[in-house]
Amino acid sequence: MPQAEQDRSVFRAIADPTRRAILDRLRKGPAPVNELASAFAQSRPAISKHLRILRELNVVSERRQGRERVYQLEPAELKDVADWILPYRGFWQQSLGNLKSYLENE
Amino acid sequence: MPQAEQDRSVFRAIADPTRRAILDRLRKGPAPVNELASAFAQSRPAISKHLRILRELNVVSERRQGRERVYQLEPAELKDVADWILPYRGFWQQSLGNLKSYLENE
DNA sequence: ATAATATGTAACCGAATGGATACGCATTAT
DNA sequence: ATAATGCGTATCCATTCGGTTACATATTAT
């Protein structure tokens, strides 16, 4: 049987720590590739591949500016992650509440 | 050069859609493996492998009950995801705010 | 015109991923 | 005692992943 269709969701995009770091950097504002790549001990083409994945999943956008390509955060897709994690928040908030009442009853 | 050290964070755990679905199911309460597996068109050993990954990353716990293994959500580790996504929330909330004031000024 | 800079793509490689099937081992049912 | 059930593990396989080096292309500097 052929492998199940691959997951092309934003969850794959953020699965890699390098890509998460790129996104974290872009929160501070747009940046060209060289600046992004300078933060990592990887070759620049490796960063280009990460950027491509982020681009294809629409988590970043790119605009050409002279000979540079400036990347910008496009956080809309990340909302899927926030929406997914949302119902879990109740769990550890509840645990904190339990701890609180536990401590109060001691 | 040897591959960079692998990412064993919870972000890897939730990168796979099957594993996310398992976690979503466990939000409703603990369940034995057969019940979890019945929701997917995969073999049971495949689900066992997913469960092992979730176990090793401490996103679920397992207790033996007769010949069943009951899995339970352990959401503490998922807080890492919530914490990571948190600073991004401002972006689309801000966009919504911009839209709101834009509409109000029309 | 030529050189340097910025960046993407192609080809390649080893490791990890996600699946399958075959098997083993407890536990429960008969 | 034997069979059936529940589930993990071993092994295998194709695909994907994340990295590399070599190369191509566009833009800017000299």
Tab-separated table of C-alpha atoms (C1' of nucleotides) in Angstrom:
chain	number	residue	atom	x	y	z
A	1	MET	CA	0.000	0.000	0.000
A	2	PRO	CA	1.336	3.430	-0.819
A	3	GLN	CA	2.314	5.520	2.130
A	4	ALA	CA	-0.512	7.585	3.567
A	5	GLU	CA	-0.762	11.077	2.186
A	6	GLN	CA	1.856	13.244	3.768
A	7	ASP	CA	0.971	15.820	6.322
A	8	ARG	CA	1.548	19.214	4.809
A	9	SER	CA	0.126	21.135	7.703
A	10	VAL	CA	1.811	23.882	9.619
A	11	PHE	CA	2.516	21.339	12.360
A	12	ARG	CA	5.201	19.907	10.106
A	13	ALA	CA	6.591	23.363	9.543
A	14	ILE	CA	7.133	23.953	13.236
A	15	ALA	CA	8.370	20.442	13.964
A	16	ASP	CA	11.937	21.454	13.130
A	17	PRO	CA	13.817	23.552	15.689
A	18	THR	CA	15.658	25.529	13.022
A	19	ARG	CA	12.375	26.549	11.430
A	20	ARG	CA	10.930	27.522	14.788
A	21	ALA	CA	13.984	29.666	15.420
A	22	ILE	CA	13.564	31.338	12.034
A	23	LEU	CA	9.960	32.138	12.842
A	24	ASP	CA	10.958	33.453	16.250
A	25	ARG	CA	13.453	35.750	14.599
A	26	LEU	CA	10.885	36.991	12.102
A	27	ARG	CA	8.595	38.048	14.909
A	28	LYS	CA	10.975	40.955	15.412
A	29	GLY	CA	10.558	42.005	11.797
A	30	PRO	CA	11.412	41.018	8.207
A	31	ALA	CA	14.927	39.890	7.369
A	32	PRO	CA	16.939	38.826	4.313
A	33	VAL	CA	18.231	35.291	3.969
A	34	ASN	CA	21.817	36.003	4.921
A	35	GLU	CA	20.781	37.516	8.196
A	36	LEU	CA	18.554	34.558	8.946
A	37	ALA	CA	21.242	32.067	7.977
A	38	SER	CA	23.935	33.774	10.048
A	39	ALA	CA	22.243	32.578	13.230
A	40	PHE	CA	22.817	28.907	12.428
A	41	ALA	CA	25.767	26.583	12.017
A	42	GLN	CA	24.248	25.233	8.824
A	43	SER	CA	25.036	25.976	5.218
A	44	ARG	CA	23.011	28.675	3.538
A	45	PRO	CA	21.336	26.245	1.135
A	46	ALA	CA	20.074	24.323	4.134
A	47	ILE	CA	18.397	27.497	5.347
A	48	SER	CA	17.023	28.076	1.855
A	49	LYS	CA	15.352	24.689	2.054
A	50	HIS	CA	13.822	25.487	5.399
A	51	LEU	CA	12.590	28.799	4.042
A	52	ARG	CA	11.064	27.023	1.087
A	53	ILE	CA	9.053	24.773	3.388
A	54	LEU	CA	7.899	27.759	5.407
A	55	ARG	CA	6.993	29.557	2.184
A	56	GLU	CA	5.050	26.618	0.752
A	57	LEU	CA	3.042	26.364	3.942
A	58	ASN	CA	2.405	30.121	3.848
A	59	VAL	CA	3.950	30.747	7.209
A	60	VAL	CA	6.278	33.313	5.666
A	61	SER	CA	6.199	35.468	2.574
A	62	GLU	CA	9.103	36.651	0.445
A	63	ARG	CA	9.660	39.838	-1.472
A	64	ARG	CA	12.600	40.616	-3.657
A	65	GLN	CA	14.492	43.748	-2.818
A	66	GLY	CA	17.493	44.310	-5.015
A	67	ARG	CA	19.499	41.132	-4.915
A	68	GLU	CA	18.146	40.220	-1.524
A	69	ARG	CA	15.032	38.277	-0.661
A	70	VAL	CA	13.351	39.648	2.388
A	71	TYR	CA	11.293	37.204	4.384
A	72	GLN	CA	8.366	38.217	6.491
A	73	LEU	CA	6.261	36.362	9.023
A	74	GLU	CA	2.761	35.435	7.902
A	75	PRO	CA	1.268	34.288	11.144
A	76	ALA	CA	-2.223	33.484	9.930
A	77	GLU	CA	-1.464	29.799	9.401
A	78	LEU	CA	-0.001	29.539	12.870
A	79	LYS	CA	-3.467	30.134	14.202
A	80	ASP	CA	-4.156	26.466	13.457
A	81	VAL	CA	-1.589	25.570	16.079
A	82	ALA	CA	-3.025	27.971	18.606
A	83	ASP	CA	-6.513	26.667	17.922
A	84	TRP	CA	-5.388	23.083	18.307
A	85	ILE	CA	-3.602	23.605	21.579
A	86	LEU	CA	-6.369	25.749	23.028
A	87	PRO	CA	-8.586	22.983	24.461
A	88	TYR	CA	-5.553	21.518	26.234
A	89	ARG	CA	-4.908	24.681	28.186
A	90	GLY	CA	-7.719	23.770	30.550
A	91	PHE	CA	-5.807	20.715	31.683
A	92	TRP	CA	-2.759	22.293	33.194
A	93	GLN	CA	-4.698	25.307	34.354
A	94	GLN	CA	-6.934	22.849	36.155
A	95	SER	CA	-3.858	21.118	37.570
A	96	LEU	CA	-2.605	24.438	38.872
A	97	GLY	CA	-5.998	24.979	40.441
A	98	ASN	CA	-5.857	21.572	42.059
A	99	LEU	CA	-2.405	22.303	43.397
A	100	LYS	CA	-3.599	25.615	44.739
A	101	SER	CA	-6.561	24.142	46.604
A	102	TYR	CA	-4.374	21.287	47.775
A	103	LEU	CA	-1.907	23.719	49.262
A	104	GLU	CA	-4.659	25.780	50.791
A	105	ASN	CA	-6.116	22.735	52.560
A	106	GLU	CA	-2.803	21.773	54.144
B	1	MET	CA	29.453	15.399	9.384
B	2	PRO	CA	27.051	13.519	11.608
B	3	GLN	CA	23.491	14.669	11.476
B	4	ALA	CA	22.607	17.341	14.009
B	5	GLU	CA	21.172	16.011	17.220
B	6	GLN	CA	17.610	15.015	16.698
B	7	ASP	CA	14.749	17.045	18.022
B	8	ARG	CA	13.035	15.049	20.720
B	9	SER	CA	10.678	17.781	21.729
B	10	VAL	CA	6.938	17.569	21.952
B	11	PHE	CA	6.777	19.437	18.645
B	12	ARG	CA	7.839	16.230	16.960
B	13	ALA	CA	5.178	14.328	18.843
B	14	ILE	CA	2.413	16.526	17.502
B	15	ALA	CA	3.822	16.744	13.988
B	16	ASP	CA	1.983	13.592	12.960
B	17	PRO	CA	-1.766	13.851	12.367
B	18	THR	CA	-2.447	10.380	13.769
B	19	ARG	CA	-0.741	11.290	17.012
B	20	ARG	CA	-2.651	14.544	17.244
B	21	ALA	CA	-5.886	12.609	16.744
B	22	ILE	CA	-4.908	10.187	19.499
B	23	LEU	CA	-4.269	13.089	21.854
B	24	ASP	CA	-7.565	14.670	20.868
B	25	ARG	CA	-9.318	11.438	21.703
B	26	LEU	CA	-7.587	11.186	25.068
B	27	ARG	CA	-8.875	14.585	26.039
B	28	LYS	CA	-12.233	12.916	26.536
B	29	GLY	CA	-10.715	10.411	28.942
B	30	PRO	CA	-8.383	7.396	29.161
B	31	ALA	CA	-8.727	4.596	26.624
B	32	PRO	CA	-7.189	1.189	25.910
B	33	VAL	CA	-5.152	0.633	22.764
B	34	ASN	CA	-7.806	-1.208	20.803
B	35	GLU	CA	-10.230	1.618	21.186
B	36	LEU	CA	-7.623	4.133	20.098
B	37	ALA	CA	-6.584	2.005	17.141
B	38	SER	CA	-10.142	1.415	15.966
B	39	ALA	CA	-10.372	5.029	14.856
B	40	PHE	CA	-7.668	4.634	12.215
B	41	ALA	CA	-7.181	2.701	9.002
B	42	GLN	CA	-3.752	1.632	10.181
B	43	SER	CA	-2.553	-1.597	11.674
B	44	ARG	CA	-2.539	-1.884	15.421
B	45	PRO	CA	1.271	-2.136	15.609
B	46	ALA	CA	1.442	1.188	13.803
B	47	ILE	CA	-0.670	2.708	16.555
B	48	SER	CA	1.552	1.026	19.134
B	49	LYS	CA	4.514	2.823	17.623
B	50	HIS	CA	2.744	6.146	17.782
B	51	LEU	CA	1.824	5.467	21.396
B	52	ARG	CA	5.404	4.634	22.187
B	53	ILE	CA	6.542	7.992	20.846
B	54	LEU	CA	3.882	9.776	22.858
B	55	ARG	CA	4.912	7.780	25.912
B	56	GLU	CA	8.603	8.505	25.522
B	57	LEU	CA	7.895	12.208	25.245
B	58	ASN	CA	5.666	11.985	28.329
B	59	VAL	CA	2.615	13.292	26.564
B	60	VAL	CA	0.675	10.199	27.643
B	61	SER	CA	0.995	7.671	30.434
B	62	GLU	CA	0.067	3.997	30.409
B	63	ARG	CA	-1.279	1.738	33.105
B	64	ARG	CA	-1.937	-1.952	32.789
B	65	GLN	CA	-5.410	-3.078	33.608
B	66	GLY	CA	-5.914	-6.791	33.105
B	67	ARG	CA	-4.705	-7.547	29.626
B	68	GLU	CA	-5.414	-4.048	28.455
B	69	ARG	CA	-3.136	-1.034	28.534
B	70	VAL	CA	-5.026	2.086	29.325
B	71	TYR	CA	-3.539	5.296	28.008
B	72	GLN	CA	-4.092	8.637	29.592
B	73	LEU	CA	-3.308	12.171	28.515
B	74	GLU	CA	-0.442	13.865	30.314
B	75	PRO	CA	-0.816	17.388	29.077
B	76	ALA	CA	2.026	19.009	31.021
B	77	GLU	CA	4.487	18.688	28.149
B	78	LEU	CA	2.030	20.259	25.765
B	79	LYS	CA	2.467	23.468	27.667
B	80	ASP	CA	5.685	23.950	25.718
B	81	VAL	CA	3.622	24.242	22.565
B	82	ALA	CA	1.193	26.667	24.133
B	83	ASP	CA	4.065	28.742	25.462
B	84	TRP	CA	5.763	28.818	22.090
B	85	ILE	CA	2.704	29.866	20.158
B	86	LEU	CA	1.692	32.460	22.726
B	87	PRO	CA	3.744	35.407	21.453
B	88	TYR	CA	2.340	34.843	17.964
B	89	ARG	CA	-1.225	35.320	19.124
B	90	GLY	CA	-0.661	39.056	19.191
B	91	PHE	CA	-0.180	39.083	15.432
B	92	TRP	CA	-3.564	37.891	14.317
B	93	GLN	CA	-5.324	39.498	17.238
B	94	GLN	CA	-3.723	42.723	16.117
B	95	SER	CA	-4.905	42.055	12.584
B	96	LEU	CA	-8.417	41.573	13.887
B	97	GLY	CA	-8.086	44.806	15.817
B	98	ASN	CA	-6.920	46.620	12.718
B	99	LEU	CA	-9.852	45.255	10.808
B	100	LYS	CA	-12.219	46.321	13.538
B	101	SER	CA	-11.006	49.919	13.660
B	102	TYR	CA	-10.873	50.002	9.888
B	103	LEU	CA	-14.526	48.998	9.730
B	104	GLU	CA	-15.465	51.480	12.444
B	105	ASN	CA	-13.888	54.346	10.551
B	106	GLU	CA	-15.815	53.623	7.380
C	1	DA	C1'	32.744	44.104	-19.250
C	2	DT	C1'	34.007	41.767	-15.235
C	3	DA	C1'	33.848	40.602	-10.549
C	4	DA	C1'	31.464	40.094	-6.349
C	5	DT	C1'	27.224	39.311	-3.808
C	6	DA	C1'	22.741	37.150	-2.699
C	7	DT	C1'	20.108	33.394	-3.195
C	8	DG	C1'	17.742	29.480	-5.244
C	9	DT	C1'	18.069	24.670	-7.219
C	10	DA	C1'	20.087	20.022	-8.409
C	11	DA	C1'	22.117	15.978	-7.099
C	12	DC	C1'	23.498	13.195	-3.614
C	13	DC	C1'	23.720	10.943	1.017
C	14	DG	C1'	22.765	8.822	5.584
C	15	DA	C1'	19.336	8.816	9.136
C	16	DA	C1'	14.709	9.060	10.617
C	17	DT	C1'	9.787	8.217	9.753
C	18	DG	C1'	5.731	5.674	9.192
C	19	DG	C1'	3.905	1.916	7.512
C	20	DA	C1'	3.432	-3.493	7.047
C	21	DT	C1'	3.775	-8.464	8.569
C	22	DA	C1'	5.381	-11.998	11.705
C	23	DC	C1'	6.041	-13.205	16.222
C	24	DG	C1'	6.112	-13.410	21.463
C	25	DC	C1'	4.109	-12.935	25.924
C	26	DA	C1'	0.508	-12.000	29.482
C	27	DT	C1'	-4.052	-12.391	30.723
C	28	DT	C1'	-8.674	-14.055	30.397
C	29	DA	C1'	-12.218	-17.310	28.661
C	30	DT	C1'	-13.703	-22.020	27.819
D	1	DA	C1'	-5.113	-27.294	29.652
D	2	DT	C1'	-6.077	-24.901	25.633
D	3	DA	C1'	-7.779	-21.191	22.982
D	4	DA	C1'	-8.601	-16.430	22.376
D	5	DT	C1'	-7.604	-11.666	23.325
D	6	DG	C1'	-4.705	-7.502	23.914
D	7	DC	C1'	-0.661	-5.459	22.960
D	8	DG	C1'	4.236	-4.822	22.496
D	9	DT	C1'	8.529	-5.786	19.674
D	10	DA	C1'	11.495	-7.293	15.643
D	11	DT	C1'	12.320	-6.874	11.109
D	12	DC	C1'	11.796	-5.059	6.767
D	13	DC	C1'	10.687	-1.504	3.281
D	14	DA	C1'	9.814	2.841	0.756
D	15	DT	C1'	9.639	7.616	1.549
D	16	DT	C1'	10.823	11.783	3.705
D	17	DC	C1'	14.063	14.715	6.057
D	18	DG	C1'	17.826	17.505	6.813
D	19	DG	C1'	22.115	18.181	5.631
D	20	DT	C1'	26.105	18.734	2.128
D	21	DT	C1'	28.653	20.479	-2.250
D	22	DA	C1'	28.354	22.123	-6.926
D	23	DC	C1'	26.137	25.021	-9.951
D	24	DA	C1'	22.912	28.626	-12.089
D	25	DT	C1'	20.939	33.138	-12.148
D	26	DA	C1'	20.007	37.915	-11.001
D	27	DT	C1'	21.678	42.118	-9.146
D	28	DT	C1'	25.175	45.432	-7.773
D	29	DA	C1'	29.983	47.155	-7.594
D	30	DT	C1'	34.282	48.267	-9.981
